[in-house]
Short mmCIF file of C-alpha atoms in Angstrom, two decimals:
data_model
loop_
_atom_site.label_atom_id
_atom_site.label_comp_id
_atom_site.label_asym_id
_atom_site.label_seq_id
_atom_site.Cartn_x
_atom_site.Cartn_y
_atom_site.Cartn_z
CA UNK A 1 26.26 11.90 -6.02
CA UNK A 2 28.72 12.03 -8.81
CA UNK A 3 28.56 13.72 -10.23
CA UNK A 4 6.73 28.21 -5.09
CA UNK A 5 4.28 36.37 -6.74
CA UNK A 6 0.98 34.90 -5.25
CA UNK A 7 0.34 31.20 -5.29
CA UNK A 8 3.95 30.78 -6.28
CA UNK A 9 4.52 27.75 -4.13
CA UNK A 10 1.67 25.74 -5.63
CA UNK A 11 2.28 22.05 -5.35
CA UNK A 12 5.38 22.46 -3.21
CA UNK A 13 3.42 23.95 -0.30
CA UNK A 14 1.27 20.85 -0.09
CA UNK A 15 4.07 18.46 0.66
CA UNK A 16 4.65 18.97 4.31
CA UNK A 17 3.41 18.47 7.81
CA UNK A 18 1.85 15.01 7.50
CA UNK A 19 4.73 13.90 9.66
CA UNK A 20 5.24 17.05 11.76
CA UNK A 21 6.54 16.60 15.26
CA UNK A 22 8.35 18.94 17.58
CA UNK A 23 11.96 18.55 16.69
CA UNK A 24 15.02 19.34 18.77
CA UNK A 25 18.70 19.76 18.19
CA UNK A 26 19.47 16.39 19.75
CA UNK A 27 19.98 13.38 17.55
CA UNK A 28 17.69 10.41 18.04
CA UNK A 29 19.04 6.94 18.42
CA UNK A 30 18.44 4.56 15.55
CA UNK A 31 16.20 1.67 16.49
CA UNK A 32 16.57 -1.76 14.97
CA UNK A 33 13.79 -2.58 12.53
CA UNK A 34 11.31 -5.14 13.89
CA UNK A 35 11.05 -8.24 11.73
CA UNK A 36 7.53 -9.40 10.87
CA UNK A 37 6.33 -12.81 12.00
CA UNK A 38 6.16 -15.39 9.24
CA UNK A 39 2.61 -15.79 7.87
CA UNK A 40 2.17 -19.56 7.69
CA UNK A 41 -1.49 -19.24 6.63
CA UNK A 42 -0.21 -18.76 3.09
CA UNK A 43 0.15 -22.09 1.32
CA UNK A 44 0.54 -23.36 -2.22
CA UNK A 45 -3.27 -23.57 -2.46
CA UNK A 46 -3.97 -19.89 -1.68
CA UNK A 47 -0.76 -18.20 -2.81
CA UNK A 48 -0.19 -16.01 -5.84
CA UNK A 49 2.47 -18.35 -7.11
CA UNK A 50 3.44 -21.92 -6.44
CA UNK A 51 7.09 -20.90 -6.23
CA UNK A 52 8.54 -20.55 -2.72
CA UNK A 53 12.06 -19.58 -1.62
CA UNK A 54 13.84 -22.23 0.42
CA UNK A 55 14.35 -20.88 3.98
CA UNK A 56 17.98 -22.01 4.08
CA UNK A 57 18.73 -20.10 0.87
CA UNK A 58 17.18 -16.95 2.35
CA UNK A 59 19.19 -17.36 5.55
CA UNK A 60 22.39 -17.84 3.56
CA UNK A 61 21.69 -14.74 1.47
CA UNK A 62 20.94 -12.56 4.50
CA UNK A 63 24.14 -13.62 6.26
CA UNK A 64 26.15 -12.28 3.32
CA UNK A 65 24.38 -8.88 3.45
CA UNK A 66 26.36 -5.86 4.66
CA UNK A 67 23.27 -3.79 5.54
CA UNK A 68 21.34 -4.91 8.64
CA UNK A 69 18.42 -2.57 7.93
CA UNK A 70 17.88 -3.91 4.43
CA UNK A 71 18.36 -7.49 5.66
CA UNK A 72 15.53 -6.93 8.16
CA UNK A 73 13.33 -5.53 5.40
CA UNK A 74 14.03 -8.51 3.17
CA UNK A 75 13.29 -10.96 6.00
CA UNK A 76 10.00 -9.17 6.86
CA UNK A 77 8.99 -9.02 3.20
CA UNK A 78 9.38 -12.75 2.69
CA UNK A 79 7.89 -13.56 6.13
CA UNK A 80 4.75 -11.66 5.12
CA UNK A 81 4.62 -13.77 1.96
CA UNK A 82 5.59 -17.04 3.68
CA UNK A 83 8.57 -17.04 1.33
CA UNK A 84 6.62 -16.80 -1.95
CA UNK A 85 8.68 -15.64 -4.92
CA UNK A 86 8.04 -12.02 -5.89
CA UNK A 87 9.86 -11.61 -9.20
CA UNK A 88 9.26 -14.97 -10.89
CA UNK A 89 6.22 -17.01 -11.92
CA UNK A 90 6.25 -20.62 -13.01
CA UNK A 91 6.46 -19.54 -16.66
CA UNK A 92 9.30 -17.03 -16.33
CA UNK A 93 10.52 -13.70 -15.06
CA UNK A 94 7.77 -11.19 -14.20
CA UNK A 95 7.50 -8.19 -16.53
CA UNK A 96 7.66 -5.79 -13.58
CA UNK A 97 11.22 -6.88 -12.88
CA UNK A 98 12.22 -5.07 -16.07
CA UNK A 99 9.91 -2.19 -15.08
CA UNK A 100 11.80 -1.82 -11.80
CA UNK A 101 15.21 -1.82 -13.43
CA UNK A 102 13.89 0.82 -15.83
CA UNK A 103 12.82 2.95 -12.85
CA UNK A 104 16.28 2.59 -11.38
CA UNK A 105 17.99 3.47 -14.64
CA UNK A 106 15.75 6.54 -14.91
CA UNK A 107 16.83 7.64 -11.42
CA UNK A 108 20.50 7.08 -12.19
CA UNK A 109 20.14 9.11 -15.39
CA UNK A 110 18.49 12.21 -13.92
CA UNK A 111 20.24 12.20 -10.54
CA UNK A 112 23.75 11.44 -11.79
CA UNK A 113 24.07 8.90 -8.96
CA UNK A 114 25.57 5.78 -10.52
CA UNK A 115 26.34 4.07 -7.20
CA UNK A 116 23.08 2.09 -7.42
CA UNK A 117 23.99 0.49 -10.73
CA UNK A 118 24.49 -3.26 -10.35
CA UNK A 119 25.84 -4.66 -13.63
CA UNK A 120 25.88 -8.22 -12.28
CA UNK A 121 22.17 -8.09 -11.49
CA UNK A 122 21.37 -6.58 -14.88
CA UNK A 123 23.31 -9.38 -16.55
CA UNK A 124 21.46 -12.02 -14.49
CA UNK A 125 18.06 -10.56 -15.40
CA UNK A 126 18.98 -10.39 -19.08
CA UNK A 127 20.04 -14.04 -19.08
CA UNK A 128 16.85 -15.21 -17.35
CA UNK A 129 14.39 -13.28 -19.52
CA UNK A 130 14.19 -16.20 -21.92
CA UNK A 131 13.10 -18.74 -19.26
CA UNK A 132 9.83 -20.49 -20.09
CA UNK A 133 9.80 -22.68 -16.99
CA UNK A 134 11.17 -21.72 -13.56
CA UNK A 135 12.77 -24.15 -11.16
CA UNK A 136 12.55 -22.68 -7.60
CA UNK A 137 15.62 -24.67 -6.58
CA UNK A 138 17.81 -23.25 -9.35
CA UNK A 139 20.38 -21.20 -7.41
CA UNK A 140 20.68 -18.69 -10.24
CA UNK A 141 16.93 -18.09 -10.09
CA UNK A 142 16.86 -17.90 -6.27
CA UNK A 143 19.81 -15.53 -6.11
CA UNK A 144 18.30 -13.28 -8.78
CA UNK A 145 14.99 -13.26 -6.88
CA UNK A 146 16.69 -12.17 -3.66
CA UNK A 147 19.05 -9.74 -5.36
CA UNK A 148 16.11 -8.00 -7.06
CA UNK A 149 14.38 -7.58 -3.68
CA UNK A 150 17.57 -6.30 -2.05
CA UNK A 151 18.20 -3.91 -4.94
CA UNK A 152 14.61 -2.62 -4.77
CA UNK A 153 15.01 -1.72 -1.09
CA UNK A 154 18.34 0.00 -1.77
CA UNK A 155 16.80 1.93 -4.66
CA UNK A 156 13.67 2.93 -2.71
CA UNK A 157 15.65 4.16 0.25
CA UNK A 158 17.88 6.32 -1.93
CA UNK A 159 15.37 7.57 -4.52
CA UNK A 160 12.49 8.29 -2.15
CA UNK A 161 14.05 9.01 1.26
CA UNK A 162 17.32 10.63 0.16
CA UNK A 163 20.97 10.13 0.91
CA UNK A 164 21.12 8.78 4.46
CA UNK A 165 24.78 9.67 4.71
CA UNK A 166 23.72 13.32 4.79
CA UNK A 167 23.14 14.55 8.35
CA UNK A 168 20.31 17.05 7.85
CA UNK A 169 21.00 18.77 11.18
CA UNK A 170 24.51 19.60 10.01
CA UNK A 171 22.71 21.47 7.21
CA UNK A 172 20.57 23.39 9.75
CA UNK A 173 17.48 21.32 8.88
CA UNK A 174 15.74 20.33 12.13
CA UNK A 175 12.76 18.47 10.68
CA UNK A 176 12.71 14.68 11.00
CA UNK A 177 13.07 12.85 7.72
CA UNK A 178 9.99 11.11 6.42
CA UNK A 179 9.87 7.35 6.81
CA UNK A 180 8.87 5.26 3.83
CA UNK A 181 7.30 1.82 3.89
CA UNK A 182 9.52 0.11 1.35
CA UNK A 183 7.83 -3.23 1.86
CA UNK A 184 4.42 -1.66 1.23
CA UNK A 185 5.80 0.06 -1.86
CA UNK A 186 7.16 -3.21 -3.24
CA UNK A 187 3.86 -4.97 -2.47
CA UNK A 188 2.03 -2.24 -4.41
CA UNK A 189 4.43 -2.57 -7.33
CA UNK A 190 3.85 -6.32 -7.45
CA UNK A 191 0.08 -6.04 -7.01
CA UNK A 192 -0.19 -3.45 -9.80
CA UNK A 193 2.31 -5.32 -11.97
CA UNK A 194 4.47 -2.20 -12.19
CA UNK A 195 1.67 -0.04 -13.65
CA UNK A 196 0.14 3.26 -12.43
CA UNK A 197 3.28 3.98 -10.41
CA UNK A 198 2.31 7.57 -9.55
CA UNK A 199 -0.72 6.31 -7.57
CA UNK A 200 1.43 4.61 -4.93
CA UNK A 201 4.95 5.97 -5.39
CA UNK A 202 6.12 7.21 -1.92
CA UNK A 203 7.20 10.65 -3.04
CA UNK A 204 5.76 14.16 -2.98
CA UNK A 205 4.20 15.24 -6.27
CA UNK A 206 6.59 18.18 -6.41
CA UNK A 207 9.47 15.77 -6.84
CA UNK A 208 8.30 14.43 -10.18
CA UNK A 209 7.37 17.93 -11.39
CA UNK A 210 10.94 19.00 -10.70
CA UNK A 211 12.30 15.86 -12.31
CA UNK A 212 10.57 16.83 -15.58
CA UNK A 213 12.15 20.28 -15.42
CA UNK A 214 15.52 18.77 -14.62
CA UNK A 215 15.40 16.61 -17.73
CA UNK A 216 14.56 19.65 -19.85
CA UNK A 217 17.55 21.51 -18.37
CA UNK A 218 19.81 18.59 -19.21
CA UNK A 219 18.61 18.94 -22.81
CA UNK A 220 19.17 22.70 -22.77
CA UNK A 221 22.67 22.17 -21.44
CA UNK A 222 23.33 19.67 -24.21
CA UNK A 223 21.85 21.63 -27.12
CA UNK A 224 22.49 25.28 -26.30
CA UNK A 225 25.60 27.43 -26.05
CA UNK A 226 25.38 29.86 -23.16
CA UNK A 227 27.87 32.75 -23.44
CA UNK A 228 27.54 35.56 -20.90
CA UNK A 229 25.22 38.37 -21.95
CA UNK A 230 26.38 41.96 -21.54
CA UNK A 231 23.95 44.83 -20.97
CA UNK A 232 23.83 47.68 -23.48
CA UNK A 233 25.64 50.91 -22.65
CA UNK A 234 22.38 52.83 -22.54
CA UNK A 235 19.16 52.11 -20.67
CA UNK A 236 16.89 49.86 -22.67
CA UNK A 237 13.82 51.56 -24.15
CA UNK A 238 10.79 49.80 -25.54
CA UNK A 239 10.59 50.04 -29.34
CA UNK A 240 14.34 50.41 -29.84
CA UNK A 241 16.66 47.78 -31.29
CA UNK A 242 19.71 46.38 -29.49
CA UNK A 243 22.41 43.98 -30.56
CA UNK A 244 21.85 41.45 -27.76
CA UNK A 245 18.01 41.36 -27.95
CA UNK A 246 17.92 38.33 -30.32
CA UNK A 247 20.00 36.29 -27.86
CA UNK A 248 17.82 37.45 -24.92
CA UNK A 249 14.72 36.41 -26.85
CA UNK A 250 16.28 33.04 -27.71
CA UNK A 251 17.03 32.26 -24.08
CA UNK A 252 13.62 33.39 -22.82
CA UNK A 253 11.99 31.22 -25.48
CA UNK A 254 14.07 28.22 -24.45
CA UNK A 255 13.10 28.82 -20.82
CA UNK A 256 9.41 29.11 -21.72
CA UNK A 257 9.03 32.77 -20.75
CA UNK A 258 8.64 33.96 -24.35
CA UNK A 259 5.75 32.19 -26.07
CA UNK A 260 6.95 32.52 -29.68
CA UNK A 261 10.43 32.32 -31.14
CA UNK A 262 11.59 35.70 -32.43
CA UNK A 263 14.99 36.62 -33.82
CA UNK A 264 14.34 40.36 -34.24
CA UNK A 265 16.40 42.93 -32.32
CA UNK A 266 13.40 45.05 -31.27
CA UNK A 267 12.50 45.39 -27.60
CA UNK A 268 8.78 44.88 -28.16
CA UNK A 269 5.71 44.27 -25.97
CA UNK A 270 6.11 40.49 -26.14
CA UNK A 271 9.66 40.71 -24.84
CA UNK A 272 8.66 43.03 -21.98
CA UNK A 273 5.98 40.51 -20.96
CA UNK A 274 8.49 37.67 -21.19
CA UNK A 275 10.98 39.57 -19.01
CA UNK A 276 8.25 40.15 -16.40
CA UNK A 277 7.44 36.46 -16.43
CA UNK A 278 11.12 35.62 -15.99
CA UNK A 279 11.38 38.14 -13.13
CA UNK A 280 8.35 36.54 -11.43
CA UNK A 281 10.00 33.13 -11.57
CA UNK A 282 13.17 34.50 -9.99
CA UNK A 283 11.52 36.64 -7.30
CA UNK A 284 12.65 39.90 -8.91
CA UNK A 285 10.75 43.17 -9.20
CA UNK A 286 8.41 42.68 -12.15
CA UNK A 287 9.10 45.89 -14.03
CA UNK A 288 10.04 44.39 -17.40
CA UNK A 289 13.39 46.22 -17.29
CA UNK A 290 16.56 44.65 -18.64
CA UNK A 291 18.56 45.65 -15.61
CA UNK A 292 21.41 44.30 -13.49
CA UNK A 293 19.33 41.70 -11.63
CA UNK A 294 17.89 40.35 -14.89
CA UNK A 295 21.31 39.84 -16.46
CA UNK A 296 22.70 38.35 -13.24
CA UNK A 297 20.06 35.61 -13.20
CA UNK A 298 19.94 34.86 -16.92
CA UNK A 299 23.73 34.51 -17.01
CA UNK A 300 23.86 31.76 -14.36
CA UNK A 301 25.29 28.69 -16.12
CA UNK A 302 22.77 25.94 -16.84
CA UNK A 303 24.96 23.43 -15.03
CA UNK A 304 24.60 25.50 -11.84
CA UNK A 305 20.82 25.53 -12.26
CA UNK A 306 20.89 21.74 -12.70
CA UNK A 307 22.76 21.38 -9.43
CA UNK A 308 20.28 23.74 -7.73
CA UNK A 309 17.38 21.56 -8.89
CA UNK A 310 19.12 18.39 -7.71
CA UNK A 311 19.82 19.94 -4.29
CA UNK A 312 16.17 20.81 -3.80
CA UNK A 313 14.99 17.44 -5.09
CA UNK A 314 17.13 15.89 -2.37
CA UNK A 315 15.36 18.07 0.24
CA UNK A 316 11.96 17.05 -1.14
CA UNK A 317 12.92 13.41 -0.64
CA UNK A 318 13.08 14.15 3.09
CA UNK A 319 9.47 15.40 3.38
CA UNK A 320 6.19 13.46 3.33
CA UNK A 321 3.46 13.54 0.72
CA UNK A 322 0.88 16.30 0.75
CA UNK A 323 -1.65 16.35 3.66
CA UNK A 324 -5.31 17.34 3.38
CA UNK A 325 -5.18 19.49 6.51
CA UNK A 326 -4.93 23.14 7.55
CA UNK A 327 -1.35 24.34 7.89
CA UNK A 328 1.01 27.25 7.49
CA UNK A 329 4.17 27.18 5.43
CA UNK A 330 6.95 29.73 5.30
CA UNK A 331 9.50 29.27 2.52
CA UNK A 332 12.44 31.34 3.69
CA UNK A 333 14.18 32.07 0.35
CA UNK A 334 10.82 33.01 -1.20
CA UNK A 335 9.92 35.41 1.65
CA UNK A 336 6.36 34.07 1.66
CA UNK A 337 3.86 32.62 4.13
CA UNK A 338 1.36 30.24 2.53
CA UNK A 339 -1.90 29.47 4.33
CA UNK A 340 -3.58 26.16 3.56
CA UNK A 341 -7.12 25.07 4.37
CA UNK A 342 -7.87 21.36 4.05
CA UNK A 343 -4.78 20.94 1.92
CA UNK A 344 -5.64 23.71 -0.55
CA UNK A 345 -3.91 27.08 -0.83
CA UNK A 346 -6.22 29.76 0.62
CA UNK A 347 -3.92 32.78 0.51
CA UNK A 348 -0.34 33.86 0.99
CA UNK A 349 1.49 36.96 2.11
CA UNK A 350 4.92 38.54 2.07
CA UNK A 351 7.15 38.01 5.08
CA UNK A 352 10.46 39.30 6.38
CA UNK A 353 12.81 36.59 7.61
CA UNK A 354 16.07 36.55 9.52
CA UNK A 355 19.13 38.19 8.09
CA UNK A 356 22.15 36.10 7.15
CA UNK A 357 23.67 36.87 10.56
CA UNK A 358 20.40 35.95 12.35
CA UNK A 359 19.14 33.19 10.07
CA UNK A 360 15.65 31.80 10.64
CA UNK A 361 15.80 28.15 11.70
CA UNK A 362 14.35 25.41 9.50
CA UNK A 363 11.97 23.47 11.73
CA UNK A 364 8.32 22.59 12.37
CA UNK A 365 5.86 23.19 15.21
CA UNK A 366 2.21 23.73 16.14
CA UNK A 367 0.70 27.22 16.42
CA UNK A 368 -1.50 27.26 19.53
CA UNK A 369 -1.54 30.87 20.82
CA UNK A 370 -2.37 34.33 19.52
CA UNK A 371 -1.15 37.29 21.56
CA UNK A 372 -2.88 40.58 20.86
CA UNK A 373 -1.17 43.86 21.87
CA UNK A 374 1.97 41.96 22.87
CA UNK A 375 4.93 42.99 24.94
CA UNK A 376 8.27 42.43 23.28
CA UNK A 377 10.53 40.68 25.75
CA UNK A 378 13.98 41.61 24.54
CA UNK A 379 16.08 38.46 23.90
CA UNK A 380 19.34 38.33 25.91
CA UNK A 381 21.51 38.66 22.80
CA UNK A 382 19.75 41.81 21.61
CA UNK A 383 19.71 43.19 25.16
CA UNK A 384 23.49 42.78 25.43
CA UNK A 385 24.46 43.92 21.94
CA UNK A 386 21.92 46.71 21.29
CA UNK A 387 19.79 47.79 24.28
CA UNK A 388 22.43 48.07 27.02
CA UNK A 389 24.86 50.02 24.80
CA UNK A 390 21.92 52.29 23.89
CA UNK A 391 21.12 52.91 27.56
CA UNK A 392 24.80 53.66 28.23
CA UNK A 393 24.83 56.33 25.53
CA UNK A 394 21.41 57.80 26.35
CA UNK A 395 19.81 57.54 29.82
CA UNK A 396 16.41 58.24 28.20
CA UNK A 397 16.80 55.33 25.77
CA UNK A 398 14.13 53.08 27.33
CA UNK A 399 11.45 55.79 27.53
CA UNK A 400 12.25 56.89 24.00
CA UNK A 401 11.65 53.36 22.72
CA UNK A 402 8.58 52.70 24.94
CA UNK A 403 10.55 50.12 26.94
CA UNK A 404 10.77 49.25 30.61
CA UNK A 405 12.75 47.07 32.97
CA UNK A 406 11.03 43.79 33.78
CA UNK A 407 13.11 42.29 36.56
CA UNK A 408 16.59 41.82 35.16
CA UNK A 409 15.40 42.02 31.57
CA UNK A 410 13.86 44.67 29.37
CA UNK A 411 10.55 44.62 27.52
CA UNK A 412 8.86 46.95 25.07
CA UNK A 413 5.32 47.99 26.00
CA UNK A 414 2.32 47.18 23.76
CA UNK A 415 1.36 49.71 21.14
CA UNK A 416 1.69 50.63 17.46
CA UNK A 417 5.44 51.28 17.79
CA UNK A 418 6.15 47.92 19.40
CA UNK A 419 8.64 45.94 17.34
CA UNK A 420 6.22 43.01 17.27
CA UNK A 421 3.41 45.24 16.05
CA UNK A 422 -0.13 44.59 17.26
CA UNK A 423 -0.21 40.79 17.33
CA UNK A 424 2.07 37.78 17.47
CA UNK A 425 1.50 34.08 16.87
CA UNK A 426 3.23 31.47 19.01
CA UNK A 427 4.22 27.92 18.21
CA UNK A 428 6.40 26.81 21.16
CA UNK A 429 9.95 25.92 20.12
CA UNK A 430 13.44 25.96 21.52
CA UNK A 431 14.59 28.58 18.98
CA UNK A 432 12.36 31.45 20.29
CA UNK A 433 10.97 31.96 16.79
CA UNK A 434 7.40 33.13 16.14
CA UNK A 435 5.28 35.03 13.60
CA UNK A 436 4.43 38.66 14.30
CA UNK A 437 3.23 42.02 13.02
CA UNK A 438 5.69 44.88 12.54
CA UNK A 439 5.50 48.70 12.39
CA UNK A 440 8.13 48.63 9.62
CA UNK A 441 5.71 48.06 6.73
CA UNK A 442 8.08 49.55 4.15
CA UNK A 443 10.29 46.45 4.20
CA UNK A 444 7.62 44.31 2.52
CA UNK A 445 8.11 46.24 -0.69
CA UNK A 446 11.68 44.97 -1.06
CA UNK A 447 12.35 42.00 -3.35
CA UNK A 448 14.87 40.62 -0.81
CA UNK A 449 13.48 40.59 2.71
CA UNK A 450 16.05 39.10 5.09
CA UNK A 451 16.21 41.80 7.77
CA UNK A 452 14.94 40.37 11.07
CA UNK A 453 16.70 38.86 14.08
CA UNK A 454 15.30 35.44 13.19
CA UNK A 455 11.57 35.76 13.81
CA UNK A 456 9.15 36.12 10.90
CA UNK A 457 7.38 39.42 10.28
CA UNK A 458 3.98 39.29 8.51
CA UNK A 459 2.67 41.80 5.99
CA UNK A 460 -1.00 40.98 6.79
CA UNK A 461 -1.14 39.76 10.41
CA UNK A 462 -4.83 40.58 10.91
CA UNK A 463 -5.70 38.36 7.96
CA UNK A 464 -3.91 35.46 9.60
CA UNK A 465 -5.67 36.12 12.93
CA UNK A 466 -9.02 36.11 11.10
CA UNK A 467 -8.16 32.78 9.51
CA UNK A 468 -7.10 31.17 12.78
CA UNK A 469 -10.26 32.39 14.60
CA UNK A 470 -12.71 31.94 11.72
CA UNK A 471 -14.55 29.02 13.33
CA UNK A 472 -15.22 30.96 16.54
CA UNK A 473 -18.19 33.23 15.80
CA UNK A 474 -17.44 35.42 18.85
CA UNK A 475 -14.27 36.67 17.14
CA UNK A 476 -15.73 39.25 14.77
CA UNK A 477 -13.62 41.58 12.62
CA UNK A 478 -14.38 44.41 15.06
CA UNK A 479 -13.36 42.33 18.08
CA UNK A 480 -10.04 41.37 16.47
CA UNK A 481 -9.29 45.00 15.62
CA UNK A 482 -10.12 46.03 19.20
CA UNK A 483 -7.87 43.32 20.65
CA UNK A 484 -4.99 44.39 18.42
CA UNK A 485 -5.29 47.96 19.72
CA UNK A 486 -6.11 47.14 23.33
CA UNK A 487 -2.88 48.53 24.74
CA UNK A 488 -2.45 45.54 27.05
CA UNK A 489 -1.57 41.95 26.35
CA UNK A 490 -4.37 39.51 25.60
CA UNK A 491 -3.59 35.80 25.10
CA UNK A 492 -5.96 33.63 23.06
CA UNK A 493 -5.37 29.88 23.32
CA UNK A 494 -6.18 27.79 20.26
CA UNK A 495 -7.38 24.36 21.33
CA UNK A 496 -7.99 21.01 19.68
CA UNK A 497 -8.50 21.27 15.94
CA UNK A 498 -7.95 25.03 16.07
CA UNK A 499 -4.24 24.36 16.61
CA UNK A 500 -2.41 24.43 13.31
CA UNK A 501 0.89 22.95 12.11
CA UNK A 502 3.59 25.38 11.02
CA UNK A 503 6.50 24.53 8.77
CA UNK A 504 9.50 26.77 8.24
CA UNK A 505 11.18 25.48 5.09
CA UNK A 506 14.07 26.29 2.80
CA UNK A 507 13.62 25.65 -0.93
CA UNK A 508 15.43 27.68 -3.56
CA UNK A 509 13.74 26.06 -6.53
CA UNK A 510 10.30 24.51 -7.11
CA UNK A 511 7.54 24.15 -9.71
CA UNK A 512 4.50 26.31 -8.97
CA UNK A 513 0.86 25.35 -9.61
CA UNK A 514 1.05 26.91 -13.07
CA UNK A 515 3.97 24.74 -14.09
CA UNK A 516 6.59 27.48 -13.78
CA UNK A 517 10.05 26.57 -12.54
CA UNK A 518 10.97 29.08 -9.80
CA UNK A 519 14.43 29.94 -8.52
CA UNK A 520 15.50 31.99 -5.50
CA UNK A 521 18.83 33.03 -4.02
CA UNK A 522 20.57 30.83 -1.48
CA UNK A 523 20.34 33.53 1.21
CA UNK A 524 21.81 31.44 4.05
CA UNK A 525 24.30 29.38 2.05
CA UNK A 526 22.45 26.12 2.71
CA UNK A 527 22.59 25.14 -0.97
CA UNK A 528 26.35 25.61 -0.92
CA UNK A 529 26.69 23.22 2.04
CA UNK A 530 24.46 20.68 0.31
CA UNK A 531 26.51 20.89 -2.87
CA UNK A 532 29.69 20.09 -0.97
CA UNK A 533 28.09 16.86 0.23
CA UNK A 534 26.08 15.83 -2.81
CA UNK A 535 28.49 16.51 -5.61
CA UNK A 536 31.70 15.31 -4.02
CA UNK A 537 30.57 11.79 -3.19
CA UNK A 538 31.57 8.85 -5.29
CA UNK A 539 29.94 6.25 -3.06
CA UNK A 540 26.65 7.31 -1.51
CA UNK A 541 25.37 3.94 -0.37
#
């Protein structure tokens, strides 16, 4: 490319898990696309148009194609139609041909990806707009018909599935890309004559919400000067006037945090509220103070924010549309777990995720076990680096930490001081990552919460247990509390529909359900890696 506070995730949380599978580190082999059988039941008498592509012309066109996947899609598309024209009627070029090229131009404009632009095709379409009668044997007409179909499949693959030259696993993203039915999308476009696109467009709703914000940031970047703001020498006090307050108010108004334009230099109630709103959008402590973190975020160049939005829009292209199921979503940079019931946000809670040195893996799975009063089986890496050196220094180390040898490994006994707390939630995976309670409750008060060894600590684990067991009337509040404080491990297997998909995601910008554009820090450097791939390519196709 040439160039989601509570409920924060909103629409973004609803995008996932329709296509969840257990993923692994191994790459899957690409399978050749199956070509549909030609539907010969379609004839001139029952077809949408009396225009049909000559089979020899289609064969000739496909032989010249450099993309086997797209060639297969084109062949299947026309086989399903028994070679009916798609973009022309007897009386001229279909209006939705222009609609499609407008969609493509829109994508090129907001994405900055000009590699899709095909000036020759645009010229052909422009020259054929004036046709009043279409000859299906006219080579110019046939070639334009086939080129439009080819271009549509290229566009759909790029705009809705993302850049396929990006290896997501190299970016530590172990969730299979969504698959889009480009033929079905084109059929819908034709059937609806290019209208009501949002009803059948194969993209998560979050994508278009972010696109609107992206366009507004392009305008801000064009219209506004953005010099660095410097904090005052003294601590800001409400009611006082400061030289840089007018510029702070201007920026917060442009961003939508301040409701009314105000050029005064007074730090008033409206400004304090606007600062709190800004802090909410950036995951900062909402104290209304014009402190270091506030100036750090507001001074980030708009061009960098534009790139951040584009990076996350690319990630959203990889995920399916929103499901109407129960599921759990952790957004790592947001430090939040979002709990969904039948596709609607029920509640969320703060979490602690892996530190930069022990980053939490981006993957998906299915939660099927609750373990009350768990042991903590010390992972080999922690045993080697922390526990064994501790034992060497202090022979009473294990007893002091309520630990014991378990064969050749060490485990921590159940109890309130157990590092996993009073309950853990398992979704089998090759990364040994799970959700769990913690005795270190103070960490949830921090605005940045990347402290763990990779697993995800929950601020309200009992609430999650209640949600997962809510349909089993035998699991009362009292019974859950008793199980959490049992002092010995108790496994509860979730079966059938009680199992629930879990998604561990990584999004540093999104639009929440209130229409606010949120930003978070790139805590693992994944955005940086994406930028190196996205913004250094001249030819993405």
